[in-house]
PDB file of C-alpha atoms in Angstrom:
ATOM      1  CA  ALA V   1       2.998   5.332  54.026  1.00  0.00           C
ATOM      2  CA  VAL V   2       3.255   7.749  56.934  1.00  0.00           C
ATOM      3  CA  TYR V   3       0.873  10.518  57.561  1.00  0.00           C
ATOM      4  CA  ASN V   4      -0.879  12.859  60.175  1.00  0.00           C
ATOM      5  CA  ASP V   5      -4.650  11.706  60.057  1.00  0.00           C
ATOM      6  CA  GLY V   6      -5.803  15.034  61.941  1.00  0.00           C
ATOM      7  CA  LYS V   7      -5.281  13.306  65.485  1.00  0.00           C
ATOM      8  CA  ARG V   8      -2.407  11.083  65.143  1.00  0.00           C
ATOM      9  CA  LEU V   9       0.585  10.263  63.317  1.00  0.00           C
ATOM     10  CA  VAL V  10       0.086   7.043  61.271  1.00  0.00           C
ATOM     11  CA  ALA V  11       2.006   4.383  59.787  1.00  0.00           C
ATOM     12  CA  GLU V  12       0.209   2.501  57.264  1.00  0.00           C
ATOM     13  CA  SER V  13       1.041  -0.934  55.487  1.00  0.00           C
ATOM     14  CA  ALA V  14       0.668  -1.748  51.649  1.00  0.00           C
ATOM     15  CA  LYS V  15      -2.448  -3.931  53.246  1.00  0.00           C
ATOM     16  CA  GLY V  16      -4.206  -1.176  54.891  1.00  0.00           C
ATOM     17  CA  GLU V  17      -2.764  -1.961  58.335  1.00  0.00           C
ATOM     18  CA  LYS V  18      -2.418   0.886  60.841  1.00  0.00           C
ATOM     19  CA  VAL V  19      -0.258   1.534  63.430  1.00  0.00           C
ATOM     20  CA  THR V  20      -0.443   4.772  65.655  1.00  0.00           C
ATOM     21  CA  LEU V  21       3.230   6.213  66.027  1.00  0.00           C
ATOM     22  CA  ALA V  22       2.120   9.219  67.708  1.00  0.00           C
ATOM     23  CA  LYS V  23      -1.085  10.790  69.467  1.00  0.00           C
ATOM     24  CA  LYS V  24      -1.708  14.530  69.344  1.00  0.00           C
ATOM     25  CA  THR V  25      -2.121  16.419  72.780  1.00  0.00           C
ATOM     26  CA  SER V  26      -4.306  19.154  71.614  1.00  0.00           C
ATOM     27  CA  PRO V  27      -6.547  19.865  68.493  1.00  0.00           C
ATOM     28  CA  ASP V  28      -3.474  22.313  67.425  1.00  0.00           C
ATOM     29  CA  ASP V  29      -0.636  19.713  68.080  1.00  0.00           C
ATOM     30  CA  TRP V  30       0.983  18.635  64.875  1.00  0.00           C
ATOM     31  CA  PHE V  31       3.620  16.443  63.509  1.00  0.00           C
ATOM     32  CA  GLY V  32       6.484  17.187  61.152  1.00  0.00           C
ATOM     33  CA  PHE V  33       8.242  13.954  60.270  1.00  0.00           C
ATOM     34  CA  TYR V  34      11.248  12.383  58.215  1.00  0.00           C
ATOM     35  CA  MET V  35      10.681   8.694  57.002  1.00  0.00           C
ATOM     36  CA  ARG V  36      14.099   6.453  56.799  1.00  0.00           C
ATOM     37  CA  GLY V  37      13.702   2.926  55.792  1.00  0.00           C
ATOM     38  CA  LYS V  38      11.573   1.189  58.771  1.00  0.00           C
ATOM     39  CA  LYS V  39      12.159   4.297  60.957  1.00  0.00           C
ATOM     40  CA  VAL V  40      10.488   7.463  61.478  1.00  0.00           C
ATOM     41  CA  ILE V  41      11.820  10.953  63.295  1.00  0.00           C
ATOM     42  CA  TYR V  42       8.926  13.222  64.077  1.00  0.00           C
ATOM     43  CA  ARG V  43       8.680  16.415  65.779  1.00  0.00           C
ATOM     44  CA  ALA V  44       5.485  17.165  68.084  1.00  0.00           C
ATOM     45  CA  TRP V  45       4.302  20.847  67.917  1.00  0.00           C
ATOM     46  CA  ASP V  46       2.902  21.092  71.520  1.00  0.00           C
ATOM     47  CA  SER V  47       6.161  19.985  73.187  1.00  0.00           C
ATOM     48  CA  ASN V  48       8.799  20.654  70.724  1.00  0.00           C
ATOM     49  CA  GLU V  49      10.572  17.299  71.239  1.00  0.00           C
ATOM     50  CA  LEU V  50      12.115  15.280  68.271  1.00  0.00           C
ATOM     51  CA  TYR V  51      11.219  11.394  68.909  1.00  0.00           C
ATOM     52  CA  SER V  52      12.507   8.357  66.749  1.00  0.00           C
ATOM     53  CA  VAL V  53       9.940   5.349  66.464  1.00  0.00           C
ATOM     54  CA  GLY V  54       9.667   2.038  64.127  1.00  0.00           C
ATOM     55  CA  ILE V  55       6.899   1.876  61.835  1.00  0.00           C
ATOM     56  CA  ASP V  56       5.525  -0.838  63.773  1.00  0.00           C
ATOM     57  CA  GLY V  57       5.127   1.809  66.765  1.00  0.00           C
ATOM     58  CA  LYS V  58       7.923   0.339  68.586  1.00  0.00           C
ATOM     59  CA  ASN V  59      11.567   1.528  69.843  1.00  0.00           C
ATOM     60  CA  LYS V  60      10.388   4.741  70.479  1.00  0.00           C
ATOM     61  CA  LYS V  61      13.096   7.303  71.990  1.00  0.00           C
ATOM     62  CA  LYS V  62      13.268  10.782  72.588  1.00  0.00           C
ATOM     63  CA  LEU V  63      16.238  12.668  70.833  1.00  0.00           C
ATOM     64  CA  ALA V  64      16.054  16.268  71.639  1.00  0.00           C
ATOM     65  CA  THR V  65      14.082  19.061  72.936  1.00  0.00           C
ATOM     66  CA  ASP V  66      13.503  22.566  72.519  1.00  0.00           C
ATOM     67  CA  ILE V  67      13.198  21.811  68.925  1.00  0.00           C
ATOM     68  CA  TRP V  68      11.686  25.264  67.276  1.00  0.00           C
ATOM     69  CA  VAL V  69      11.552  24.342  63.540  1.00  0.00           C
ATOM     70  CA  PHE V  70      12.027  20.572  61.637  1.00  0.00           C
ATOM     71  CA  ILE V  71      13.733  21.197  58.697  1.00  0.00           C
ATOM     72  CA  GLY V  72      13.645  17.498  57.488  1.00  0.00           C
ATOM     73  CA  GLY V  73      16.237  14.436  57.103  1.00  0.00           C
ATOM     74  CA  TYR V  74      19.854  14.174  55.590  1.00  0.00           C
ATOM     75  CA  GLY V  75      20.872  10.809  55.197  1.00  0.00           C
ATOM     76  CA  ASP V  76      20.620   8.751  58.654  1.00  0.00           C
ATOM     77  CA  ASP V  77      20.633  12.534  60.288  1.00  0.00           C
ATOM     78  CA  VAL V  78      17.656  15.100  60.950  1.00  0.00           C
ATOM     79  CA  ILE V  79      18.386  18.592  60.589  1.00  0.00           C
ATOM     80  CA  VAL V  80      16.673  21.008  63.032  1.00  0.00           C
ATOM     81  CA  TYR V  81      16.574  24.693  64.073  1.00  0.00           C
ATOM     82  CA  ILE V  82      17.094  25.527  67.756  1.00  0.00           C
ATOM     83  CA  ASP V  83      17.128  28.732  69.271  1.00  0.00           C
ATOM     84  CA  ASP V  84      20.631  29.461  68.355  1.00  0.00           C
ATOM     85  CA  GLY V  85      21.336  27.785  64.951  1.00  0.00           C
ATOM     86  CA  ILE V  86      20.800  25.093  62.817  1.00  0.00           C
ATOM     87  CA  TYR V  87      21.600  21.187  64.139  1.00  0.00           C
ATOM     88  CA  LYS V  88      22.105  17.665  62.639  1.00  0.00           C
ATOM     89  CA  ILE V  89      20.738  14.996  65.139  1.00  0.00           C
ATOM     90  CA  ASP V  90      22.256  11.551  64.806  1.00  0.00           C
ATOM     91  CA  PRO V  91      20.274   8.377  65.678  1.00  0.00           C
ATOM     92  CA  LYS V  92      21.566   8.326  69.119  1.00  0.00           C
ATOM     93  CA  GLY V  93      20.466  11.717  69.827  1.00  0.00           C
ATOM     94  CA  ASN V  94      23.909  13.775  69.322  1.00  0.00           C
ATOM     95  CA  LYS V  95      23.630  16.978  68.229  1.00  0.00           C
ATOM     96  CA  THR V  96      25.956  18.982  66.104  1.00  0.00           C
ATOM     97  CA  LYS V  97      25.929  22.651  65.290  1.00  0.00           C
ATOM     98  CA  ILE V  98      26.372  23.149  61.571  1.00  0.00           C
ATOM     99  CA  PHE V  99      25.071  26.817  61.060  1.00  0.00           C
ATOM    100  CA  ASP V 100      24.851  29.594  63.762  1.00  0.00           C
ATOM    101  CA  ASP V 101      21.857  32.000  63.647  1.00  0.00           C
ATOM    102  CA  GLU V 102      24.113  35.294  63.335  1.00  0.00           C
ATOM    103  CA  ASP V 103      22.282  36.791  60.232  1.00  0.00           C
ATOM    104  CA  ILE V 104      18.657  36.238  61.989  1.00  0.00           C
ATOM    105  CA  ILE V 105      17.788  33.294  59.485  1.00  0.00           C
ATOM    106  CA  ARG V 106      13.974  32.270  59.422  1.00  0.00           C
ATOM    107  CA  ASP V 107      12.444  30.651  56.435  1.00  0.00           C
ATOM    108  CA  PHE V 108      14.287  26.860  55.545  1.00  0.00           C
ATOM    109  CA  TYR V 109      14.044  24.476  52.502  1.00  0.00           C
ATOM    110  CA  LEU V 110      16.122  21.434  52.223  1.00  0.00           C
ATOM    111  CA  PHE V 111      16.889  19.879  48.817  1.00  0.00           C
ATOM    112  CA  GLY V 112      19.621  17.873  47.102  1.00  0.00           C
ATOM    113  CA  GLY V 113      21.642  17.854  50.218  1.00  0.00           C
ATOM    114  CA  LYS V 114      21.743  21.808  50.296  1.00  0.00           C
ATOM    115  CA  LEU V 115      20.129  23.823  53.063  1.00  0.00           C
ATOM    116  CA  TYR V 116      18.452  27.313  51.717  1.00  0.00           C
ATOM    117  CA  MET V 117      18.029  29.780  54.861  1.00  0.00           C
ATOM    118  CA  TRP V 118      16.480  33.081  54.140  1.00  0.00           C
ATOM    119  CA  ASN V 119      17.794  36.147  56.019  1.00  0.00           C
ATOM    120  CA  ALA V 120      15.797  38.791  54.811  1.00  0.00           C
ATOM    121  CA  THR V 121      17.794  39.919  51.812  1.00  0.00           C
ATOM    122  CA  GLU V 122      18.738  36.609  49.871  1.00  0.00           C
ATOM    123  CA  TYR V 123      18.811  32.787  50.763  1.00  0.00           C
ATOM    124  CA  ILE V 124      22.031  31.578  52.246  1.00  0.00           C
ATOM    125  CA  VAL V 125      22.753  28.153  50.807  1.00  0.00           C
ATOM    126  CA  TYR V 126      24.924  25.813  52.806  1.00  0.00           C
ATOM    127  CA  ASP V 127      26.207  22.543  51.218  1.00  0.00           C
ATOM    128  CA  LEU V 128      26.059  19.813  53.736  1.00  0.00           C
ATOM    129  CA  ASN V 129      28.207  17.362  52.212  1.00  0.00           C
ATOM    130  CA  THR V 130      31.133  20.356  51.338  1.00  0.00           C
ATOM    131  CA  LYS V 131      30.178  22.546  54.238  1.00  0.00           C
ATOM    132  CA  LYS V 132      30.570  25.646  51.549  1.00  0.00           C
ATOM    133  CA  THR V 133      28.577  28.471  51.756  1.00  0.00           C
ATOM    134  CA  SER V 134      26.940  30.755  48.930  1.00  0.00           C
ATOM    135  CA  THR V 135      23.943  32.925  48.097  1.00  0.00           C
ATOM    136  CA  VAL V 136      21.225  33.108  45.848  1.00  0.00           C
ATOM    137  CA  LYS V 137      18.153  35.566  45.206  1.00  0.00           C
ATOM    138  CA  MET V 138      15.120  33.297  44.809  1.00  0.00           C
ATOM    139  CA  ARG V 139      11.378  33.636  45.706  1.00  0.00           C
ATOM    140  CA  ARG V 140       8.080  31.863  45.521  1.00  0.00           C
ATOM    141  CA  VAL V 141       9.921  28.157  46.162  1.00  0.00           C
ATOM    142  CA  VAL V 142       8.312  24.975  45.489  1.00  0.00           C
ATOM    143  CA  ILE V 143      10.192  21.573  46.013  1.00  0.00           C
ATOM    144  CA  GLY V 144       9.016  18.320  44.846  1.00  0.00           C
ATOM    145  CA  GLN V 145      10.856  14.876  45.078  1.00  0.00           C
ATOM    146  CA  ASN V 146      12.966  15.422  42.276  1.00  0.00           C
ATOM    147  CA  HIS V 147      13.112  19.268  41.705  1.00  0.00           C
ATOM    148  CA  MET V 148      13.058  22.325  43.210  1.00  0.00           C
ATOM    149  CA  TYR V 149      11.641  25.627  41.240  1.00  0.00           C
ATOM    150  CA  TYR V 150      11.965  29.044  42.251  1.00  0.00           C
ATOM    151  CA  MET V 151      11.067  32.492  40.676  1.00  0.00           C
ATOM    152  CA  ASN V 152      14.464  34.623  40.342  1.00  0.00           C
ATOM    153  CA  SER V 153      14.341  38.402  40.291  1.00  0.00           C
ATOM    154  CA  GLU V 154      13.924  38.377  36.400  1.00  0.00           C
ATOM    155  CA  LYS V 155      10.552  36.436  36.864  1.00  0.00           C
ATOM    156  CA  ASP V 156      12.125  33.552  35.326  1.00  0.00           C
ATOM    157  CA  LEU V 157      10.873  30.250  36.420  1.00  0.00           C
ATOM    158  CA  ILE V 158      14.160  28.123  37.307  1.00  0.00           C
ATOM    159  CA  GLN V 159      14.535  24.222  37.829  1.00  0.00           C
ATOM    160  CA  VAL V 160      17.129  22.568  40.079  1.00  0.00           C
ATOM    161  CA  ASN V 161      17.785  19.001  40.082  1.00  0.00           C
ATOM    162  CA  LYS V 162      19.213  17.246  43.107  1.00  0.00           C
ATOM    163  CA  ASN V 163      22.987  17.910  41.583  1.00  0.00           C
ATOM    164  CA  GLY V 164      22.449  21.360  41.726  1.00  0.00           C
ATOM    165  CA  VAL V 165      22.111  21.924  38.146  1.00  0.00           C
ATOM    166  CA  LYS V 166      19.819  24.995  37.116  1.00  0.00           C
ATOM    167  CA  ARG V 167      17.820  25.919  34.105  1.00  0.00           C
ATOM    168  CA  ALA V 168      15.258  28.550  33.510  1.00  0.00           C
ATOM    169  CA  VAL V 169      11.917  26.737  31.851  1.00  0.00           C
ATOM    170  CA  ALA V 170      10.026  29.979  31.703  1.00  0.00           C
ATOM    171  CA  ARG V 171       9.556  33.637  31.598  1.00  0.00           C
ATOM    172  CA  ASN V 172       7.697  36.436  32.792  1.00  0.00           C
ATOM    173  CA  VAL V 173       6.115  34.297  35.301  1.00  0.00           C
ATOM    174  CA  GLY V 174       3.709  35.626  38.102  1.00  0.00           C
ATOM    175  CA  HIS V 175       3.228  32.498  40.739  1.00  0.00           C
ATOM    176  CA  ILE V 176       4.029  28.866  40.917  1.00  0.00           C
ATOM    177  CA  CYS V 177       1.360  26.992  41.645  1.00  0.00           C
ATOM    178  CA  ALA V 178       2.629  23.374  42.747  1.00  0.00           C
ATOM    179  CA  VAL V 179       4.973  20.884  41.534  1.00  0.00           C
ATOM    180  CA  ASN V 180       4.711  16.858  41.354  1.00  0.00           C
ATOM    181  CA  ASN V 181       6.908  14.298  42.172  1.00  0.00           C
ATOM    182  CA  GLY V 182       8.863  14.113  38.999  1.00  0.00           C
ATOM    183  CA  ALA V 183       9.707  16.942  37.038  1.00  0.00           C
ATOM    184  CA  THR V 184       6.097  18.740  36.291  1.00  0.00           C
ATOM    185  CA  VAL V 185       5.268  22.058  37.812  1.00  0.00           C
ATOM    186  CA  VAL V 186       2.048  24.413  37.280  1.00  0.00           C
ATOM    187  CA  TYR V 187       2.656  28.300  37.217  1.00  0.00           C
ATOM    188  CA  SER V 188       0.702  31.253  36.180  1.00  0.00           C
ATOM    189  CA  LYS V 189       1.754  34.056  33.584  1.00  0.00           C
ATOM    190  CA  PRO V 190      -0.160  36.858  31.981  1.00  0.00           C
ATOM    191  CA  LEU V 191      -1.444  35.942  28.418  1.00  0.00           C
ATOM    192  CA  ILE V 192      -1.483  39.288  26.447  1.00  0.00           C
ATOM    193  CA  ILE V 193      -4.309  39.354  24.195  1.00  0.00           C
ATOM    194  CA  ARG V 194      -4.898  42.562  21.913  1.00  0.00           C
ATOM    195  CA  ASP V 195      -3.061  44.637  24.427  1.00  0.00           C
ATOM    196  CA  LYS V 196      -4.818  43.037  27.714  1.00  0.00           C
ATOM    197  CA  LYS V 197      -3.317  40.773  30.237  1.00  0.00           C
ATOM    198  CA  TYR V 198      -5.240  37.699  31.355  1.00  0.00           C
ATOM    199  CA  LYS V 199      -3.637  35.550  34.192  1.00  0.00           C
ATOM    200  CA  THR V 200      -3.336  32.185  32.487  1.00  0.00           C
ATOM    201  CA  PHE V 201      -2.032  28.635  34.214  1.00  0.00           C
ATOM    202  CA  TYR V 202       0.705  26.594  32.387  1.00  0.00           C
ATOM    203  CA  ARG V 203       1.881  22.966  33.139  1.00  0.00           C
ATOM    204  CA  LYS V 204       5.908  22.552  32.067  1.00  0.00           C
ATOM    205  CA  THR V 205       5.905  18.495  31.639  1.00  0.00           C
ATOM    206  CA  ASN V 206       8.908  16.067  32.522  1.00  0.00           C
ATOM    207  CA  GLY V 207       9.813  16.596  29.006  1.00  0.00           C
ATOM    208  CA  LEU V 208       9.687  20.762  29.460  1.00  0.00           C
ATOM    209  CA  LYS V 209       6.651  20.632  27.029  1.00  0.00           C
ATOM    210  CA  THR V 210       4.526  23.627  27.994  1.00  0.00           C
ATOM    211  CA  VAL V 211       0.632  22.859  28.340  1.00  0.00           C
ATOM    212  CA  LYS V 212      -1.663  25.807  28.351  1.00  0.00           C
ATOM    213  CA  LEU V 213      -4.498  24.769  31.267  1.00  0.00           C
ATOM    214  CA  GLY V 214      -6.698  27.592  30.857  1.00  0.00           C
ATOM    215  CA  ARG V 215      -7.247  31.777  31.921  1.00  0.00           C
ATOM    216  CA  ALA V 216      -8.202  32.131  35.589  1.00  0.00           C
ATOM    217  CA  LYS V 217     -11.415  34.207  34.222  1.00  0.00           C
ATOM    218  CA  ASP V 218     -12.555  31.175  32.437  1.00  0.00           C
ATOM    219  CA  ILE V 219     -11.834  28.691  35.769  1.00  0.00           C
ATOM    220  CA  ARG V 220     -13.633  31.436  37.980  1.00  0.00           C
ATOM    221  CA  LYS V 221     -17.016  31.346  35.519  1.00  0.00           C
ATOM    222  CA  LYS V 222     -16.938  27.289  35.821  1.00  0.00           C
ATOM    223  CA  ALA V 223     -16.739  27.502  39.131  1.00  0.00           C
ATOM    224  CA  GLU V 224     -19.597  29.994  39.702  1.00  0.00           C
TER     225      GLU V 224
END
């Protein structure tokens, strides 16, 4: 496992042995990273530099500088945002621009081999394999290991798998709270009781069974 422990980027074995991969240079420093086999690609927040290092802490190599956003990994490449567009960088540090920033793109998501990029009106979807571009209107995006969830303009909760297959799994959703590594999502929607609306949380399981978790007002009472 590789993780930030608050002071450094750490690789920890199944036996609990820890190896420091990188140390923070200031209290605000942070590491965005991508793990591929026994190699970790990470971006240091303070320096905006991109590095490759083995999980044993050896063979550290600087791959690039001036990295604005670390988006994620795709195969052996890492996807990043620099000042004039989105690039993929291979294990040798070779950069290839894959998308221009002509639309003033900000918010980024990487899922199922596709880049989702917000341009202030909708998401541009760029397929890293086919290099084709499309658009989709979505908001409140949450990504798990196997599924992505978002709300469309009709307040439907949409599930997308890694093959790009979409299906609506809930209606009239107010907020997506979380998604785990399988296909379980937690969300809220209004529950109407005698013409009154109550914010209520639900869980949609892997088999798409809906489980009511509780109302927000009841949770607040328990927390008092």
